[in-house]
C-alpha positions as a printed Julia matrix, in Angstrom:
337×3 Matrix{Float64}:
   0.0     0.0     0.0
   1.4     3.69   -1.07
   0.99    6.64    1.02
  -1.52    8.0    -1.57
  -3.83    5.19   -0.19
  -3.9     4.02   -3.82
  -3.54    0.11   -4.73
  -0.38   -0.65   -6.37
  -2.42   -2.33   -9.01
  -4.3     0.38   -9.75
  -1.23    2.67  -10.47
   0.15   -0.17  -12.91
  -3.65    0.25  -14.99
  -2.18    3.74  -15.4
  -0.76    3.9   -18.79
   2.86    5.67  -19.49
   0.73    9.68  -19.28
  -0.51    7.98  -15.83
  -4.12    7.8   -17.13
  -5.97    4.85  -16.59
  -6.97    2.87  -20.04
 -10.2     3.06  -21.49
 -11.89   -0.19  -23.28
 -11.06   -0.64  -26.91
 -14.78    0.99  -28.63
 -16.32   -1.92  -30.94
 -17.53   -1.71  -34.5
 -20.69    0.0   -35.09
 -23.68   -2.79  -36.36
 -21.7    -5.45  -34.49
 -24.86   -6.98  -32.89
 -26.81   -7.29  -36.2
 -23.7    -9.28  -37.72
 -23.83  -11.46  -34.65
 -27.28  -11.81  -35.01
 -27.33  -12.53  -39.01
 -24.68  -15.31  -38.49
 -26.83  -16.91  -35.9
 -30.0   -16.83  -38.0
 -28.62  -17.99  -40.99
 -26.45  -20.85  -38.86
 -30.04  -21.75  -37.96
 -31.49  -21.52  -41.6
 -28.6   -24.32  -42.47
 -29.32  -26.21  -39.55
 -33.19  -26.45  -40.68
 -32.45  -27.53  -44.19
 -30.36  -29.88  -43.01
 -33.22  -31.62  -40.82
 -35.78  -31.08  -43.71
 -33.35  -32.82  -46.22
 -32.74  -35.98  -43.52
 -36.74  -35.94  -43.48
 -37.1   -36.49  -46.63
 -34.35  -38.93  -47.31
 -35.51  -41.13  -43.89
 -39.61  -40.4   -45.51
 -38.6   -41.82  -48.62
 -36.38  -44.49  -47.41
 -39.6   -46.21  -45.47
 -41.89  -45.66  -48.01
 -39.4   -47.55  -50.34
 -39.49  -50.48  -47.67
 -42.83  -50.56  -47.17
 -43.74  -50.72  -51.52
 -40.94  -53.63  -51.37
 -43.03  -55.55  -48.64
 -46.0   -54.95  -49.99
 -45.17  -56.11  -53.38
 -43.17  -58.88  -52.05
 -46.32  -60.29  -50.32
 -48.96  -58.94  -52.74
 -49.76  -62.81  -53.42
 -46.92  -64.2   -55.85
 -46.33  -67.66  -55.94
 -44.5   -70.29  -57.76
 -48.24  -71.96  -58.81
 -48.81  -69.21  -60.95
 -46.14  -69.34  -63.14
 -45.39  -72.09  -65.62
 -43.38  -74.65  -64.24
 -41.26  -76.77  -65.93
 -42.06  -80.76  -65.98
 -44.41  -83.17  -64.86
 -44.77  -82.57  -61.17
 -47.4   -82.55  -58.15
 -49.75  -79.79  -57.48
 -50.09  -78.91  -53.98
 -52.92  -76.79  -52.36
 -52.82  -76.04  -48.75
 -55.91  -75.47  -46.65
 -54.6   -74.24  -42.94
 -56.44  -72.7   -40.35
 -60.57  -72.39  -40.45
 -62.88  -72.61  -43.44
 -64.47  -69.04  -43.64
 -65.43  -66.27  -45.84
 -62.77  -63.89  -46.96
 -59.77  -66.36  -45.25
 -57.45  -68.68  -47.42
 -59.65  -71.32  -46.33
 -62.74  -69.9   -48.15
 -63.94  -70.99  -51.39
 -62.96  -67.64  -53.21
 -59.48  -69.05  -52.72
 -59.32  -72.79  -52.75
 -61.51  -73.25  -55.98
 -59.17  -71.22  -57.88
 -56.53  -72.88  -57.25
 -57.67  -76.41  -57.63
 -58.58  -75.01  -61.45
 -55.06  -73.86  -62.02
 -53.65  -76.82  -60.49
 -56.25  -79.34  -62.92
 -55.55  -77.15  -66.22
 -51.91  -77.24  -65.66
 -51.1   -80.48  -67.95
 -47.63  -81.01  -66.23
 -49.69  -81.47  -62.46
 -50.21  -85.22  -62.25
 -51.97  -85.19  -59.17
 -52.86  -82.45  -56.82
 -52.21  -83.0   -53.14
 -54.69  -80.73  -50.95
 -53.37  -80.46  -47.23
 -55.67  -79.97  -44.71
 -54.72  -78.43  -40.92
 -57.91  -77.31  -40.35
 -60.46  -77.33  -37.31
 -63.87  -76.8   -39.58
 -65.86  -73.81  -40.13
 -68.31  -72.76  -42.27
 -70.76  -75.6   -44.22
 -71.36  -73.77  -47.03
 -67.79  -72.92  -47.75
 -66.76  -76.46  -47.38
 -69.51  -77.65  -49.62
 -68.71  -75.33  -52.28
 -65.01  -76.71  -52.19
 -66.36  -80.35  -52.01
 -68.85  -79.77  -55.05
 -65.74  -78.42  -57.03
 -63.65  -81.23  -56.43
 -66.14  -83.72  -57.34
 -66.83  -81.48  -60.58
 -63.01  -81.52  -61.31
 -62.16  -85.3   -60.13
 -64.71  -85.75  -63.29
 -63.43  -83.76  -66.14
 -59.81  -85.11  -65.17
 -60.34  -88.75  -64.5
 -56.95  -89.4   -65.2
 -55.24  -86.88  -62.35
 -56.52  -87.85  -58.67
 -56.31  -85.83  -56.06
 -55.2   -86.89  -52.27
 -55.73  -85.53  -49.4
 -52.98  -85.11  -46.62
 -53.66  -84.16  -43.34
 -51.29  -82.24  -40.7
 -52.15  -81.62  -37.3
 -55.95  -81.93  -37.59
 -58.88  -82.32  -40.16
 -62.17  -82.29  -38.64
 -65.67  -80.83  -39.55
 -65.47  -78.79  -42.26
 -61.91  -79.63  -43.13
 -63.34  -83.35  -43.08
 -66.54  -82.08  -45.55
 -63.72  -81.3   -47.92
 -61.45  -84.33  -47.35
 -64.22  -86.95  -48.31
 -64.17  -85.49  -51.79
 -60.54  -86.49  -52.19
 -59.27  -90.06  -53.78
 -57.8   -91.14  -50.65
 -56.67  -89.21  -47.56
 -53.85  -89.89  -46.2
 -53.02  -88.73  -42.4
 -50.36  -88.94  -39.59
 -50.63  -91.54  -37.25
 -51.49  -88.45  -34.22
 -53.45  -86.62  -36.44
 -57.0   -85.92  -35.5
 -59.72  -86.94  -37.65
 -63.13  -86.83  -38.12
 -65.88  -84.78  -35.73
 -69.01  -85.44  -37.8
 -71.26  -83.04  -36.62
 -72.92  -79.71  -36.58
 -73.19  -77.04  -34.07
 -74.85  -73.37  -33.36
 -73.64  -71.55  -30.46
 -74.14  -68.23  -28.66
 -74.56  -66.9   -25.23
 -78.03  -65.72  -23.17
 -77.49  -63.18  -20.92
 -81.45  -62.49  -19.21
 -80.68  -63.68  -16.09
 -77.91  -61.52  -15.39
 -80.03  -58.51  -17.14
 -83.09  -59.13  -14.83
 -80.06  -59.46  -11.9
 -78.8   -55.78  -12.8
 -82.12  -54.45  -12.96
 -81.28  -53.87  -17.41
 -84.1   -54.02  -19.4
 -83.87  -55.25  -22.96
 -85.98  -53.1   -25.62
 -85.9   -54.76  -28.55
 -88.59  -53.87  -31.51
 -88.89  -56.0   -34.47
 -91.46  -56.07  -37.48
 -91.65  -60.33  -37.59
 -92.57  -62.65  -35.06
 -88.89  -64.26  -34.61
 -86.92  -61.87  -35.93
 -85.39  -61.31  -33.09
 -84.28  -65.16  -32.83
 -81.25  -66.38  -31.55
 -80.75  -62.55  -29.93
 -78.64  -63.39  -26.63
 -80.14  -60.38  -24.81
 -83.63  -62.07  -25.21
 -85.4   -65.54  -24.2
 -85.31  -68.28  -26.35
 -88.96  -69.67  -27.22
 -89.06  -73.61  -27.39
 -90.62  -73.46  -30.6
 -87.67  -70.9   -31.89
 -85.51  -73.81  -30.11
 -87.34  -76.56  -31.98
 -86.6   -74.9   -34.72
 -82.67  -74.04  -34.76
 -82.74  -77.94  -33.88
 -84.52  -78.69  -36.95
 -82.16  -76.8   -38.94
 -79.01  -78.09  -37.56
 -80.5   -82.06  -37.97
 -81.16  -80.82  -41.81
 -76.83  -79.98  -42.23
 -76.19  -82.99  -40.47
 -78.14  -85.2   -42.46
 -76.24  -83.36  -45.62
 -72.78  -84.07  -44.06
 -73.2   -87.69  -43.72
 -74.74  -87.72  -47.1
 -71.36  -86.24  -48.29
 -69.0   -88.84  -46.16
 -71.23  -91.8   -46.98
 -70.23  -90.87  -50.91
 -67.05  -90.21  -50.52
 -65.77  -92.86  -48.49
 -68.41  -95.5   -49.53
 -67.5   -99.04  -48.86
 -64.14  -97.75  -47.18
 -66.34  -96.2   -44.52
 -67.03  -99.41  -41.43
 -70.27  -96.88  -39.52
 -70.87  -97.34  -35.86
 -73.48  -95.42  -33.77
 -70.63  -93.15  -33.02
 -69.48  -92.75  -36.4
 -71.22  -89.29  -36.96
 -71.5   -88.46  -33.18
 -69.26  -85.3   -33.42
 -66.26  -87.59  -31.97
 -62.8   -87.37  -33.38
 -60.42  -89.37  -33.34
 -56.16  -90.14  -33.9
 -55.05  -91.15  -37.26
 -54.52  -94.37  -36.59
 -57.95  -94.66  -35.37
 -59.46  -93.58  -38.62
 -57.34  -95.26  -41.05
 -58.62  -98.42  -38.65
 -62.55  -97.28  -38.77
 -62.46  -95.78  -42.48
 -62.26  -92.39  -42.02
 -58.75  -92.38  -43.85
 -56.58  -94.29  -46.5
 -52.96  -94.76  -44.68
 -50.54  -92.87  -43.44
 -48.32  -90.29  -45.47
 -47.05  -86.6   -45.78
 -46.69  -84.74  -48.98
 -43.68  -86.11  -49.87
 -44.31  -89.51  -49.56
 -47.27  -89.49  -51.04
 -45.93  -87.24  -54.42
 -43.15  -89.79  -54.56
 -44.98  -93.16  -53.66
 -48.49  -92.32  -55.24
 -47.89  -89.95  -57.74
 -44.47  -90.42  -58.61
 -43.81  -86.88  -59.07
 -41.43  -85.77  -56.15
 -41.15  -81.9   -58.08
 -43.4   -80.24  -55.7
 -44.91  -76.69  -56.9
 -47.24  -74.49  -54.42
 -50.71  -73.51  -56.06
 -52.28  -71.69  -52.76
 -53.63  -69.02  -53.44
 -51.78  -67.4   -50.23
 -53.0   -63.75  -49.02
 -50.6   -61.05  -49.81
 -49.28  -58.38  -47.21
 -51.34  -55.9   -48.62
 -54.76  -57.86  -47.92
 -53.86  -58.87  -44.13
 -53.18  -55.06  -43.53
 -56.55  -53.81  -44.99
 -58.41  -56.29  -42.86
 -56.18  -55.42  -40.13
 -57.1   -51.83  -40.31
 -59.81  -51.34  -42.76
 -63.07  -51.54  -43.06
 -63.04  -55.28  -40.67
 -62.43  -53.75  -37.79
 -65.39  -51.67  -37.7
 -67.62  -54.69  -38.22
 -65.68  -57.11  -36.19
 -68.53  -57.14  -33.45
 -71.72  -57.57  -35.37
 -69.43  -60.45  -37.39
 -69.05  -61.54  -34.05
 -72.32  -62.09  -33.17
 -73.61  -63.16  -36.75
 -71.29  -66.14  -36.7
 -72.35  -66.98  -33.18
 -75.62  -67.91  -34.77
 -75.17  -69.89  -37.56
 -74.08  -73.47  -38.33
 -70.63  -74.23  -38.09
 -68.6   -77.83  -38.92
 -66.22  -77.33  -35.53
């Protein structure tokens, strides 16, 4: 400390003429050049980002065309294949309106597969639990129509996991069906089903208003009692299928077919079983039966399979908003199950 009572420092801020130094002045318009870099910084960094939209937009909607035209519905059966070979048709999952199982898509196929001269046989595979009787008779009409015009090609049946009901309606049509000794077979019968929920209404105090122009229009509604005579009736109507589907497996098995009481019960049984009763031919896959029976071991795929495209509009189109009322339409029809 001086005697001046000035800090030392302070004296050494003095410049050479002892006055202190003032701050160097800066540029006039420096903040708008500070602020014109920074905006246009931020212009760049914008295009940038739209530019990696775009590319990333058009990148996905390049993957997704490429899916969807990858599984729009191409397959090998609808080229021209080479050679004599066996058709094969597969039939997996339940037998229903707009499914692979339907008519719309079997039928076609078994015509493509019956045109093509180099098919010696077609081989339908079944893994199927039933479904709908009218489907299953349109498929089993068609294959009778077809075994017919082609005497010469026959067509076997080969069945995976299971093949009863419906799948069964369709099987009888076949040459010979041939199955796995676990597989299970047969379920000759016809059922309606649905729920009644009046008790539990009249419970919660719910009343059900239901107006209809027709004395049983409202039949088989599950919010209102059933009549005995509507009862008689659905009865009536299910006996009537039944009677059809034995008709159908008493003409396609014919003297094959050793009936029991049980025989068209609604039991199933194992493949070995059924080859035993009549229900089935012998045991096989589809290999062993294009090489043993057909002697064609060049396999080509005539399924009409569903494409990408179609499982997405059901997924999200116009099924999903009538997903309940098909609900509760199916819940009161027939059904080979």
């Amino acid at each position: 400390m001086s005697n001046n009572g000035f800090d030392d420092n302070n004296e050494a801020s003095r410049g050479p003429s002892g006055q202190a130094d003032l701050p160097q002045a800066k540029p006039a318009g420096w903040e708008r050049s500070v602020l014109e870099k920074l905006a246009f910084a931020t212009l760049a960094e914008q295009r940038a980002r739209r530019r990696w939209g775009i590319f990333f937009k058009l990148a996905t909607l390049a993957v997704i065309v490429a899916a969807l035209w990858i599984g729009s519905g191409y397959n090998a059966g609808e080229s021209d294949p080479v050679g004599a070979h066996t058709a094969l048709i597969e039939i997996d999952g339940t037998i229903e309106s707009g499914t692979v199982g339907s008519a719309d898509s079997v039928v076609p196929a078994l015509n493509r597969a019956y045109s093509d001269e180099n098919a010696v046989g077609v081989i339908l595979r079944i893994n199927s639990p039933g479904g709908s009787p009218v489907q299953a008779g349109i498929i089993n009409d068609e294959i009778v129509r077809l075994r017919k015009a082609y005497p010469k090609k026959p067509l076997y049946v080969v069945v995976d996991e299971i093949c009863a009901s419906g799948g069964y309606y369709i099987a009888v049509a076949a040459d010979k069906i041939f199955v796995n000794k676990a597989s299970i077979v047969g379920s000759i019968g016809v059922l309606m089903e649905g729920f009644g929920f009046t008790g539990l209404m009249e419970k919660a105090g719910v009343e059900r208003r239901l107006m209809t122009a027709g004395e049983n229009k409202g039949f088989m509604d599950p919010f209102s009692p059933q009549s005995e005579k509507q009862k008689t009736y659905a009865q009536e109507m299910l006996d009537e299928v039944h009677r059809q589907f034995i008709d159908v497996v008493r003409q396609g098995r014919g003297k094959r077919l050793k009936e029991t009481p049980e025989t068209f019960s609604g039991l199933f049984w194992s493949g070995a079983k059924a080859v035993e009763i009549g229900l089935a031919d012998g045991f096989g896959t589809v290999d062993t039966v294009a090489r043993d029976e057909l002697k064609a071991e060049d396999i080509v795929d005539y399924t009409q399979h569903e494409g990408l495209s179609e499982r997405l509009l059901k997924k999200f189109g116009g099924a999903v908003g009538t997903a309940a009322m098909a609900s509760l339409w199916n819940s009161a029809k027939p059904s080979l199950k």
